[in-house]
Short mmCIF file of N, CA and C in Angstrom, two decimals:
data_model
loop_
_atom_site.label_atom_id
_atom_site.label_comp_id
_atom_site.label_asym_id
_atom_site.label_seq_id
_atom_site.Cartn_x
_atom_site.Cartn_y
_atom_site.Cartn_z
N ASP T 1 -26.43 -20.36 101.44
CA ASP T 1 -26.34 -20.95 102.77
C ASP T 1 -25.09 -21.79 102.96
N ASN T 2 -24.59 -22.37 101.87
CA ASN T 2 -23.43 -23.25 101.97
C ASN T 2 -22.16 -22.60 101.45
N TYR T 3 -22.06 -21.29 101.58
CA TYR T 3 -20.93 -20.54 101.03
C TYR T 3 -19.59 -21.13 101.45
N HIS T 4 -19.40 -21.34 102.75
CA HIS T 4 -18.10 -21.82 103.24
C HIS T 4 -17.74 -23.17 102.63
N GLU T 5 -18.69 -24.08 102.61
CA GLU T 5 -18.43 -25.40 102.04
C GLU T 5 -18.19 -25.33 100.54
N ASP T 6 -19.00 -24.53 99.84
CA ASP T 6 -18.84 -24.39 98.39
C ASP T 6 -17.49 -23.78 98.04
N PHE T 7 -17.12 -22.71 98.74
CA PHE T 7 -15.85 -22.05 98.44
C PHE T 7 -14.69 -22.99 98.72
N ALA T 8 -14.73 -23.68 99.85
CA ALA T 8 -13.66 -24.62 100.19
C ALA T 8 -13.56 -25.71 99.12
N HIS T 9 -14.70 -26.18 98.63
CA HIS T 9 -14.71 -27.24 97.62
C HIS T 9 -14.17 -26.73 96.28
N TYR T 10 -14.71 -25.62 95.80
CA TYR T 10 -14.33 -25.11 94.48
C TYR T 10 -12.94 -24.47 94.44
N SER T 11 -12.40 -24.13 95.59
CA SER T 11 -11.10 -23.47 95.61
C SER T 11 -9.93 -24.47 95.65
N GLN T 12 -10.22 -25.74 95.77
CA GLN T 12 -9.16 -26.74 95.83
C GLN T 12 -8.29 -26.69 94.58
N GLY T 13 -6.97 -26.61 94.78
CA GLY T 13 -6.04 -26.68 93.66
C GLY T 13 -5.81 -25.37 92.94
N TYR T 14 -6.34 -24.27 93.42
CA TYR T 14 -6.14 -22.98 92.77
C TYR T 14 -5.20 -22.11 93.59
N ASP T 15 -4.45 -21.27 92.89
CA ASP T 15 -3.47 -20.42 93.55
C ASP T 15 -3.87 -18.95 93.58
N LEU T 16 -4.89 -18.58 92.84
CA LEU T 16 -5.27 -17.17 92.74
C LEU T 16 -6.79 -17.04 92.79
N PHE T 17 -7.26 -16.13 93.62
CA PHE T 17 -8.70 -15.88 93.76
C PHE T 17 -8.98 -14.42 93.52
N MET T 18 -10.12 -14.15 92.88
CA MET T 18 -10.58 -12.79 92.65
C MET T 18 -12.03 -12.73 93.11
N ILE T 19 -12.27 -11.97 94.14
CA ILE T 19 -13.61 -11.91 94.73
C ILE T 19 -14.15 -10.49 94.62
N GLN T 20 -15.38 -10.37 94.15
CA GLN T 20 -16.07 -9.09 94.12
C GLN T 20 -17.09 -9.12 95.25
N GLU T 21 -17.40 -7.96 95.78
CA GLU T 21 -18.34 -7.83 96.90
C GLU T 21 -17.85 -8.58 98.13
N ALA T 22 -16.54 -8.55 98.35
CA ALA T 22 -15.98 -9.09 99.58
C ALA T 22 -16.35 -8.14 100.72
N MET T 23 -16.40 -8.66 101.94
CA MET T 23 -16.75 -7.85 103.09
C MET T 23 -15.81 -8.11 104.25
N THR T 24 -15.53 -7.08 105.02
CA THR T 24 -14.67 -7.24 106.19
C THR T 24 -15.52 -7.61 107.40
N THR T 25 -16.05 -8.79 107.37
CA THR T 25 -16.74 -9.32 108.54
C THR T 25 -15.93 -10.52 109.00
N GLU T 26 -16.17 -10.96 110.19
CA GLU T 26 -15.47 -12.15 110.66
C GLU T 26 -15.85 -13.31 109.77
N ASP T 27 -14.92 -13.81 109.03
CA ASP T 27 -15.18 -14.89 108.10
C ASP T 27 -14.23 -16.04 108.42
N GLU T 28 -14.77 -17.12 108.89
CA GLU T 28 -13.96 -18.28 109.24
C GLU T 28 -13.17 -18.78 108.04
N LEU T 29 -13.76 -18.73 106.87
CA LEU T 29 -13.11 -19.27 105.68
C LEU T 29 -11.86 -18.49 105.31
N VAL T 30 -11.95 -17.15 105.26
CA VAL T 30 -10.78 -16.34 104.93
C VAL T 30 -9.70 -16.55 105.99
N SER T 31 -10.10 -16.63 107.27
CA SER T 31 -9.14 -16.88 108.33
C SER T 31 -8.46 -18.22 108.14
N LYS T 32 -9.22 -19.24 107.78
CA LYS T 32 -8.65 -20.57 107.56
C LYS T 32 -7.71 -20.55 106.35
N LEU T 33 -8.14 -19.92 105.25
CA LEU T 33 -7.30 -19.86 104.07
C LEU T 33 -6.02 -19.07 104.34
N ALA T 34 -6.10 -18.02 105.17
CA ALA T 34 -4.89 -17.27 105.52
C ALA T 34 -3.92 -18.18 106.26
N LYS T 35 -4.45 -19.02 107.13
CA LYS T 35 -3.59 -19.98 107.84
C LYS T 35 -3.02 -21.02 106.89
N ASP T 36 -3.72 -21.31 105.80
CA ASP T 36 -3.26 -22.29 104.81
C ASP T 36 -2.30 -21.68 103.80
N GLY T 37 -1.80 -20.49 104.07
CA GLY T 37 -0.78 -19.88 103.21
C GLY T 37 -1.30 -18.92 102.16
N PHE T 38 -2.55 -18.51 102.27
CA PHE T 38 -3.08 -17.52 101.33
C PHE T 38 -2.85 -16.13 101.88
N ARG T 39 -2.51 -15.23 100.99
CA ARG T 39 -2.42 -13.82 101.32
C ARG T 39 -3.63 -13.16 100.68
N TRP T 40 -4.29 -12.27 101.40
CA TRP T 40 -5.48 -11.59 100.89
C TRP T 40 -5.23 -10.10 100.84
N ASP T 41 -5.51 -9.49 99.70
CA ASP T 41 -5.39 -8.05 99.53
C ASP T 41 -6.77 -7.51 99.20
N PHE T 42 -7.24 -6.58 100.02
CA PHE T 42 -8.62 -6.09 99.98
C PHE T 42 -8.64 -4.63 99.55
N GLY T 43 -9.34 -4.34 98.47
CA GLY T 43 -9.53 -2.97 97.99
C GLY T 43 -10.88 -2.47 98.45
N VAL T 44 -10.90 -1.66 99.48
CA VAL T 44 -12.15 -1.17 100.06
C VAL T 44 -12.80 -0.16 99.12
N SER T 45 -14.03 -0.43 98.80
CA SER T 45 -14.83 0.47 97.98
C SER T 45 -15.53 1.50 98.88
N PHE T 46 -16.19 1.00 99.92
CA PHE T 46 -16.89 1.88 100.85
C PHE T 46 -17.19 1.13 102.13
N GLY T 47 -17.51 1.90 103.17
CA GLY T 47 -17.92 1.35 104.46
C GLY T 47 -19.37 1.72 104.73
N TYR T 48 -19.91 1.10 105.75
CA TYR T 48 -21.31 1.33 106.12
C TYR T 48 -21.38 2.28 107.31
N ARG T 49 -22.22 3.30 107.22
CA ARG T 49 -22.35 4.28 108.31
C ARG T 49 -22.81 3.62 109.60
N LYS T 50 -23.78 2.75 109.51
CA LYS T 50 -24.34 2.14 110.72
C LYS T 50 -23.44 1.06 111.30
N ASN T 51 -22.49 0.59 110.51
CA ASN T 51 -21.60 -0.48 110.96
C ASN T 51 -20.19 -0.17 110.43
N PRO T 52 -19.48 0.79 111.04
CA PRO T 52 -18.22 1.30 110.48
C PRO T 52 -17.14 0.25 110.24
N GLU T 53 -17.12 -0.82 111.00
CA GLU T 53 -16.09 -1.84 110.79
C GLU T 53 -16.40 -2.75 109.60
N LYS T 54 -17.58 -2.60 109.03
CA LYS T 54 -17.99 -3.40 107.88
C LYS T 54 -17.70 -2.61 106.61
N GLU T 55 -16.80 -3.14 105.79
CA GLU T 55 -16.45 -2.51 104.52
C GLU T 55 -16.63 -3.53 103.41
N THR T 56 -16.77 -3.04 102.18
CA THR T 56 -16.93 -3.92 101.04
C THR T 56 -16.03 -3.46 99.91
N GLY T 57 -15.71 -4.40 99.01
CA GLY T 57 -14.86 -4.07 97.88
C GLY T 57 -14.44 -5.32 97.14
N THR T 58 -13.32 -5.23 96.43
CA THR T 58 -12.79 -6.37 95.68
C THR T 58 -11.56 -6.92 96.41
N MET T 59 -11.32 -8.22 96.22
CA MET T 59 -10.25 -8.87 96.95
C MET T 59 -9.48 -9.82 96.06
N LEU T 60 -8.17 -9.85 96.26
CA LEU T 60 -7.29 -10.81 95.60
C LEU T 60 -6.74 -11.74 96.67
N GLY T 61 -6.72 -13.01 96.37
CA GLY T 61 -6.11 -13.99 97.27
C GLY T 61 -5.13 -14.83 96.48
N SER T 62 -3.98 -15.13 97.11
CA SER T 62 -2.96 -15.89 96.40
C SER T 62 -2.03 -16.60 97.36
N HIS T 63 -1.46 -17.71 96.89
CA HIS T 63 -0.39 -18.40 97.61
C HIS T 63 0.92 -17.63 97.45
N VAL T 64 1.00 -16.80 96.43
CA VAL T 64 2.24 -16.10 96.08
C VAL T 64 2.22 -14.69 96.64
N GLU T 65 3.33 -14.27 97.22
CA GLU T 65 3.46 -12.90 97.73
C GLU T 65 3.61 -11.97 96.53
N PRO T 66 2.70 -11.00 96.36
CA PRO T 66 2.83 -10.08 95.23
C PRO T 66 4.02 -9.13 95.43
N THR T 67 4.57 -8.68 94.32
CA THR T 67 5.64 -7.69 94.41
C THR T 67 5.05 -6.29 94.63
N ARG T 68 3.77 -6.14 94.28
CA ARG T 68 3.09 -4.86 94.45
C ARG T 68 1.58 -5.09 94.42
N THR T 69 0.85 -4.38 95.25
CA THR T 69 -0.62 -4.35 95.18
C THR T 69 -1.07 -2.90 95.33
N TRP T 70 -2.20 -2.59 94.71
CA TRP T 70 -2.77 -1.25 94.82
C TRP T 70 -4.23 -1.29 94.42
N ILE T 71 -4.94 -0.21 94.73
CA ILE T 71 -6.35 -0.11 94.36
C ILE T 71 -6.59 1.19 93.63
N ALA T 72 -7.72 1.24 92.95
CA ALA T 72 -8.19 2.48 92.32
C ALA T 72 -9.72 2.49 92.45
N ARG T 73 -10.23 3.58 92.96
CA ARG T 73 -11.69 3.75 93.06
C ARG T 73 -12.18 4.55 91.86
N THR T 74 -13.41 4.31 91.48
CA THR T 74 -13.98 5.03 90.34
C THR T 74 -14.17 6.51 90.66
N VAL T 75 -14.10 7.31 89.62
CA VAL T 75 -14.41 8.73 89.74
C VAL T 75 -15.92 8.89 89.89
N ASP T 76 -16.66 8.09 89.13
CA ASP T 76 -18.12 8.12 89.19
C ASP T 76 -18.60 7.21 90.31
N ASN T 77 -19.80 7.52 90.82
CA ASN T 77 -20.42 6.70 91.86
C ASN T 77 -21.68 6.04 91.33
N GLU T 78 -22.06 4.96 92.00
CA GLU T 78 -23.36 4.36 91.71
C GLU T 78 -24.43 5.35 92.15
N PRO T 79 -25.49 5.52 91.33
CA PRO T 79 -26.55 6.45 91.74
C PRO T 79 -27.29 5.93 92.97
N ILE T 80 -28.03 6.75 93.58
CA ILE T 80 -28.84 6.50 94.79
C ILE T 80 -27.94 6.25 96.00
N VAL T 81 -27.13 5.17 95.99
CA VAL T 81 -26.28 4.86 97.14
C VAL T 81 -25.01 5.71 97.17
N LYS T 82 -24.67 6.33 96.04
CA LYS T 82 -23.54 7.26 95.93
C LYS T 82 -22.21 6.64 96.39
N THR T 83 -21.96 5.40 95.97
CA THR T 83 -20.72 4.73 96.33
C THR T 83 -19.87 4.43 95.10
N PRO T 84 -18.55 4.47 95.26
CA PRO T 84 -17.67 4.12 94.14
C PRO T 84 -17.53 2.61 94.01
N LYS T 85 -16.91 2.18 92.94
CA LYS T 85 -16.50 0.78 92.76
C LYS T 85 -14.98 0.76 92.82
N THR T 86 -14.42 -0.42 92.97
CA THR T 86 -12.98 -0.53 93.19
C THR T 86 -12.32 -1.54 92.28
N LEU T 87 -11.12 -1.21 91.85
CA LEU T 87 -10.22 -2.16 91.20
C LEU T 87 -9.19 -2.55 92.25
N THR T 88 -8.95 -3.84 92.43
CA THR T 88 -7.85 -4.29 93.26
C THR T 88 -6.86 -4.96 92.33
N MET T 89 -5.59 -4.53 92.42
CA MET T 89 -4.59 -4.99 91.45
C MET T 89 -3.35 -5.47 92.15
N GLY T 90 -2.69 -6.43 91.51
CA GLY T 90 -1.43 -6.93 92.05
C GLY T 90 -0.54 -7.41 90.92
N ILE T 91 0.75 -7.43 91.22
CA ILE T 91 1.72 -8.03 90.30
C ILE T 91 2.38 -9.17 91.06
N TYR T 92 2.36 -10.35 90.45
CA TYR T 92 2.86 -11.57 91.07
C TYR T 92 4.07 -12.07 90.29
N PRO T 93 5.15 -12.37 91.01
CA PRO T 93 6.35 -12.85 90.31
C PRO T 93 6.11 -14.21 89.67
N ILE T 94 6.77 -14.43 88.55
CA ILE T 94 6.72 -15.71 87.86
C ILE T 94 8.15 -16.23 87.81
N GLN T 95 8.34 -17.41 88.36
CA GLN T 95 9.69 -17.97 88.42
C GLN T 95 10.31 -18.05 87.02
N GLY T 96 11.53 -17.53 86.91
CA GLY T 96 12.25 -17.58 85.65
C GLY T 96 11.85 -16.52 84.64
N GLN T 97 10.94 -15.62 85.01
CA GLN T 97 10.48 -14.57 84.09
C GLN T 97 10.88 -13.20 84.62
N GLU T 98 11.23 -12.32 83.71
CA GLU T 98 11.61 -10.96 84.09
C GLU T 98 10.39 -10.16 84.57
N HIS T 99 9.26 -10.32 83.88
CA HIS T 99 8.06 -9.54 84.20
C HIS T 99 7.03 -10.43 84.88
N GLY T 100 6.39 -9.89 85.91
CA GLY T 100 5.39 -10.65 86.65
C GLY T 100 4.03 -10.63 86.00
N LEU T 101 3.14 -11.40 86.57
CA LEU T 101 1.74 -11.47 86.15
C LEU T 101 0.97 -10.35 86.82
N MET T 102 0.37 -9.50 86.02
CA MET T 102 -0.48 -8.44 86.57
C MET T 102 -1.91 -8.95 86.61
N VAL T 103 -2.57 -8.75 87.75
CA VAL T 103 -3.95 -9.18 87.93
C VAL T 103 -4.78 -7.95 88.30
N ILE T 104 -5.85 -7.75 87.55
CA ILE T 104 -6.81 -6.67 87.86
C ILE T 104 -8.15 -7.32 88.15
N ASN T 105 -8.66 -7.05 89.34
CA ASN T 105 -9.97 -7.54 89.75
C ASN T 105 -10.93 -6.35 89.74
N ILE T 106 -11.94 -6.41 88.89
CA ILE T 106 -12.87 -5.29 88.73
C ILE T 106 -14.27 -5.67 89.22
N HIS T 107 -14.90 -4.72 89.86
CA HIS T 107 -16.35 -4.75 90.06
C HIS T 107 -16.83 -3.46 89.43
N ALA T 108 -17.26 -3.56 88.19
CA ALA T 108 -17.57 -2.38 87.38
C ALA T 108 -18.85 -1.69 87.83
N LEU T 109 -18.89 -0.41 87.52
CA LEU T 109 -20.10 0.37 87.77
C LEU T 109 -21.27 -0.30 87.06
N ASN T 110 -22.42 -0.31 87.71
CA ASN T 110 -23.55 -1.05 87.17
C ASN T 110 -24.71 -0.15 86.75
N MET T 111 -25.27 0.57 87.66
CA MET T 111 -26.50 1.30 87.39
C MET T 111 -26.24 2.72 86.88
N THR T 112 -25.08 2.93 86.31
CA THR T 112 -24.72 4.24 85.78
C THR T 112 -24.97 4.28 84.27
N ASN T 113 -24.74 5.43 83.69
CA ASN T 113 -24.91 5.56 82.25
C ASN T 113 -23.69 4.96 81.52
N GLN T 114 -23.77 4.90 80.23
CA GLN T 114 -22.72 4.31 79.40
C GLN T 114 -21.38 5.03 79.56
N LYS T 115 -21.41 6.35 79.60
CA LYS T 115 -20.16 7.13 79.70
C LYS T 115 -19.41 6.82 80.99
N ALA T 116 -20.12 6.67 82.10
CA ALA T 116 -19.47 6.33 83.37
C ALA T 116 -18.85 4.93 83.30
N PHE T 117 -19.57 4.01 82.68
CA PHE T 117 -19.04 2.65 82.49
C PHE T 117 -17.75 2.70 81.65
N GLU T 118 -17.77 3.47 80.58
CA GLU T 118 -16.60 3.59 79.72
C GLU T 118 -15.43 4.20 80.48
N ARG T 119 -15.70 5.23 81.28
CA ARG T 119 -14.62 5.84 82.07
C ARG T 119 -14.00 4.82 83.01
N HIS T 120 -14.82 3.93 83.58
CA HIS T 120 -14.29 2.92 84.49
C HIS T 120 -13.37 1.94 83.76
N LEU T 121 -13.78 1.49 82.59
CA LEU T 121 -12.90 0.58 81.82
C LEU T 121 -11.63 1.28 81.36
N LEU T 122 -11.74 2.52 80.95
CA LEU T 122 -10.55 3.28 80.54
C LEU T 122 -9.62 3.49 81.74
N GLN T 123 -10.19 3.74 82.91
CA GLN T 123 -9.39 3.85 84.13
C GLN T 123 -8.65 2.54 84.40
N SER T 124 -9.32 1.43 84.16
CA SER T 124 -8.71 0.12 84.36
C SER T 124 -7.52 -0.06 83.44
N MET T 125 -7.69 0.29 82.18
CA MET T 125 -6.61 0.09 81.21
C MET T 125 -5.46 1.07 81.42
N ALA T 126 -5.72 2.20 82.04
CA ALA T 126 -4.63 3.13 82.36
C ALA T 126 -3.66 2.49 83.34
N GLN T 127 -4.13 1.52 84.10
CA GLN T 127 -3.28 0.83 85.08
C GLN T 127 -2.23 -0.06 84.42
N VAL T 128 -2.48 -0.49 83.19
CA VAL T 128 -1.59 -1.47 82.55
C VAL T 128 -0.67 -0.86 81.49
N GLN T 129 -0.73 0.43 81.30
CA GLN T 129 0.02 1.06 80.21
C GLN T 129 1.51 0.74 80.23
N ASN T 130 2.13 0.62 81.38
CA ASN T 130 3.56 0.38 81.45
C ASN T 130 3.91 -1.07 81.80
N HIS T 131 2.93 -1.92 81.91
CA HIS T 131 3.20 -3.31 82.28
C HIS T 131 3.66 -4.10 81.06
N GLN T 132 4.74 -4.86 81.23
CA GLN T 132 5.33 -5.62 80.12
C GLN T 132 4.96 -7.10 80.14
N GLY T 133 4.52 -7.63 81.24
CA GLY T 133 4.27 -9.07 81.35
C GLY T 133 2.83 -9.46 81.05
N PRO T 134 2.48 -10.70 81.38
CA PRO T 134 1.12 -11.19 81.15
C PRO T 134 0.12 -10.49 82.08
N LEU T 135 -1.15 -10.55 81.68
CA LEU T 135 -2.21 -9.85 82.40
C LEU T 135 -3.45 -10.73 82.49
N VAL T 136 -4.06 -10.75 83.67
CA VAL T 136 -5.39 -11.33 83.86
C VAL T 136 -6.27 -10.17 84.31
N PHE T 137 -7.32 -9.91 83.55
CA PHE T 137 -8.27 -8.83 83.87
C PHE T 137 -9.63 -9.50 83.95
N ALA T 138 -10.17 -9.60 85.15
CA ALA T 138 -11.41 -10.35 85.34
C ALA T 138 -12.21 -9.75 86.49
N GLY T 139 -13.42 -10.23 86.64
CA GLY T 139 -14.28 -9.80 87.73
C GLY T 139 -15.71 -9.70 87.27
N ASP T 140 -16.43 -8.80 87.88
CA ASP T 140 -17.83 -8.54 87.53
C ASP T 140 -17.85 -7.26 86.70
N PHE T 141 -17.95 -7.44 85.38
CA PHE T 141 -17.90 -6.29 84.47
C PHE T 141 -19.24 -5.56 84.36
N ASN T 142 -20.31 -6.16 84.84
CA ASN T 142 -21.65 -5.56 84.74
C ASN T 142 -21.97 -5.12 83.31
N THR T 143 -21.71 -6.00 82.38
CA THR T 143 -22.00 -5.73 80.96
C THR T 143 -23.45 -6.13 80.68
N ARG T 144 -24.35 -5.32 81.16
CA ARG T 144 -25.78 -5.68 81.09
C ARG T 144 -26.47 -5.21 79.83
N THR T 145 -25.73 -4.50 78.96
CA THR T 145 -26.33 -4.05 77.70
C THR T 145 -25.41 -4.40 76.54
N LYS T 146 -25.98 -4.45 75.36
CA LYS T 146 -25.17 -4.70 74.17
C LYS T 146 -24.15 -3.58 73.95
N GLU T 147 -24.54 -2.35 74.28
CA GLU T 147 -23.64 -1.21 74.11
C GLU T 147 -22.40 -1.35 75.02
N ARG T 148 -22.61 -1.81 76.25
CA ARG T 148 -21.49 -2.03 77.16
C ARG T 148 -20.59 -3.16 76.65
N MET T 149 -21.20 -4.24 76.22
CA MET T 149 -20.42 -5.37 75.70
C MET T 149 -19.61 -4.94 74.49
N SER T 150 -20.22 -4.19 73.61
CA SER T 150 -19.54 -3.74 72.40
C SER T 150 -18.34 -2.87 72.75
N PHE T 151 -18.53 -1.92 73.66
CA PHE T 151 -17.42 -1.05 74.06
C PHE T 151 -16.31 -1.87 74.71
N MET T 152 -16.68 -2.79 75.60
CA MET T 152 -15.68 -3.59 76.30
C MET T 152 -14.87 -4.44 75.32
N ARG T 153 -15.55 -5.09 74.39
CA ARG T 153 -14.84 -5.91 73.41
C ARG T 153 -13.93 -5.07 72.51
N GLU T 154 -14.43 -3.93 72.07
CA GLU T 154 -13.62 -3.05 71.23
C GLU T 154 -12.36 -2.60 71.98
N LEU T 155 -12.52 -2.19 73.23
CA LEU T 155 -11.39 -1.70 74.01
C LEU T 155 -10.41 -2.83 74.36
N LEU T 156 -10.94 -3.91 74.93
CA LEU T 156 -10.05 -4.94 75.47
C LEU T 156 -9.50 -5.89 74.41
N ILE T 157 -10.32 -6.26 73.45
CA ILE T 157 -9.88 -7.24 72.45
C ILE T 157 -9.22 -6.55 71.27
N GLU T 158 -9.94 -5.60 70.68
CA GLU T 158 -9.41 -4.96 69.46
C GLU T 158 -8.26 -4.00 69.77
N LYS T 159 -8.39 -3.16 70.78
CA LYS T 159 -7.35 -2.18 71.07
C LYS T 159 -6.19 -2.78 71.86
N TRP T 160 -6.49 -3.55 72.90
CA TRP T 160 -5.45 -4.06 73.79
C TRP T 160 -5.02 -5.49 73.47
N GLY T 161 -5.70 -6.16 72.55
CA GLY T 161 -5.28 -7.51 72.14
C GLY T 161 -5.51 -8.59 73.16
N MET T 162 -6.47 -8.40 74.04
CA MET T 162 -6.76 -9.43 75.04
C MET T 162 -7.58 -10.55 74.43
N THR T 163 -7.62 -11.66 75.12
CA THR T 163 -8.40 -12.82 74.69
C THR T 163 -9.57 -12.98 75.65
N GLU T 164 -10.77 -13.08 75.09
CA GLU T 164 -11.96 -13.28 75.91
C GLU T 164 -12.08 -14.75 76.27
N ILE T 165 -12.39 -15.02 77.52
CA ILE T 165 -12.61 -16.38 77.99
C ILE T 165 -14.11 -16.64 77.99
N SER T 166 -14.53 -17.71 77.37
CA SER T 166 -15.94 -18.09 77.35
C SER T 166 -16.17 -19.21 78.37
N PHE T 167 -17.34 -19.22 78.93
CA PHE T 167 -17.70 -20.23 79.92
C PHE T 167 -18.72 -21.20 79.34
N ARG T 168 -18.51 -22.48 79.58
CA ARG T 168 -19.45 -23.49 79.13
C ARG T 168 -20.82 -23.29 79.79
N ASN T 169 -21.86 -23.57 79.06
CA ASN T 169 -23.22 -23.59 79.59
C ASN T 169 -23.64 -22.27 80.24
N ASP T 170 -23.11 -21.18 79.77
CA ASP T 170 -23.47 -19.87 80.32
C ASP T 170 -24.46 -19.22 79.36
N GLU T 171 -25.68 -19.12 79.77
CA GLU T 171 -26.75 -18.57 78.94
C GLU T 171 -26.88 -17.06 79.10
N ARG T 172 -26.10 -16.50 80.06
CA ARG T 172 -26.18 -15.06 80.26
C ARG T 172 -25.39 -14.34 79.18
N MET T 173 -25.57 -13.02 79.10
CA MET T 173 -24.75 -12.22 78.21
C MET T 173 -23.39 -12.10 78.89
N THR T 174 -22.32 -12.58 78.24
CA THR T 174 -21.00 -12.61 78.90
C THR T 174 -20.00 -11.76 78.16
#
């Protein structure tokens, strides 16, 4: 109920936002943040038949103008609803650095089998093969099983050398 107030409060002092399940509805907060110098890049996953102007997906917000943004939709779809998931990606310049910061915002496939989940993570990593600078890869990974967590850690930490960020007081499987 207090989304607008909570987001305004928790977003103070941050330059980069990664939102999953963003929607293209009239949102006073996004409009206000756009006026406050934020740029928003929206990767549409799917639209609603009954409400065509309403779309959902992943979103990046930043004070910094990216040098490039793009999206990638999954090859596999969520069962029953038959919708893809989306990666929204951007490269942001870093003052004094040759290579920019690459940001990948994921909303991973959830109710699919393990192989579809693996394909989605592999698709994500295909996006960074030629990137030379730093990388932030975050979002809703939907790692609801030990098998998914194991695959994700093996791929991202062991193969790609990423560092996992842990959250204080998080009792969920992260």
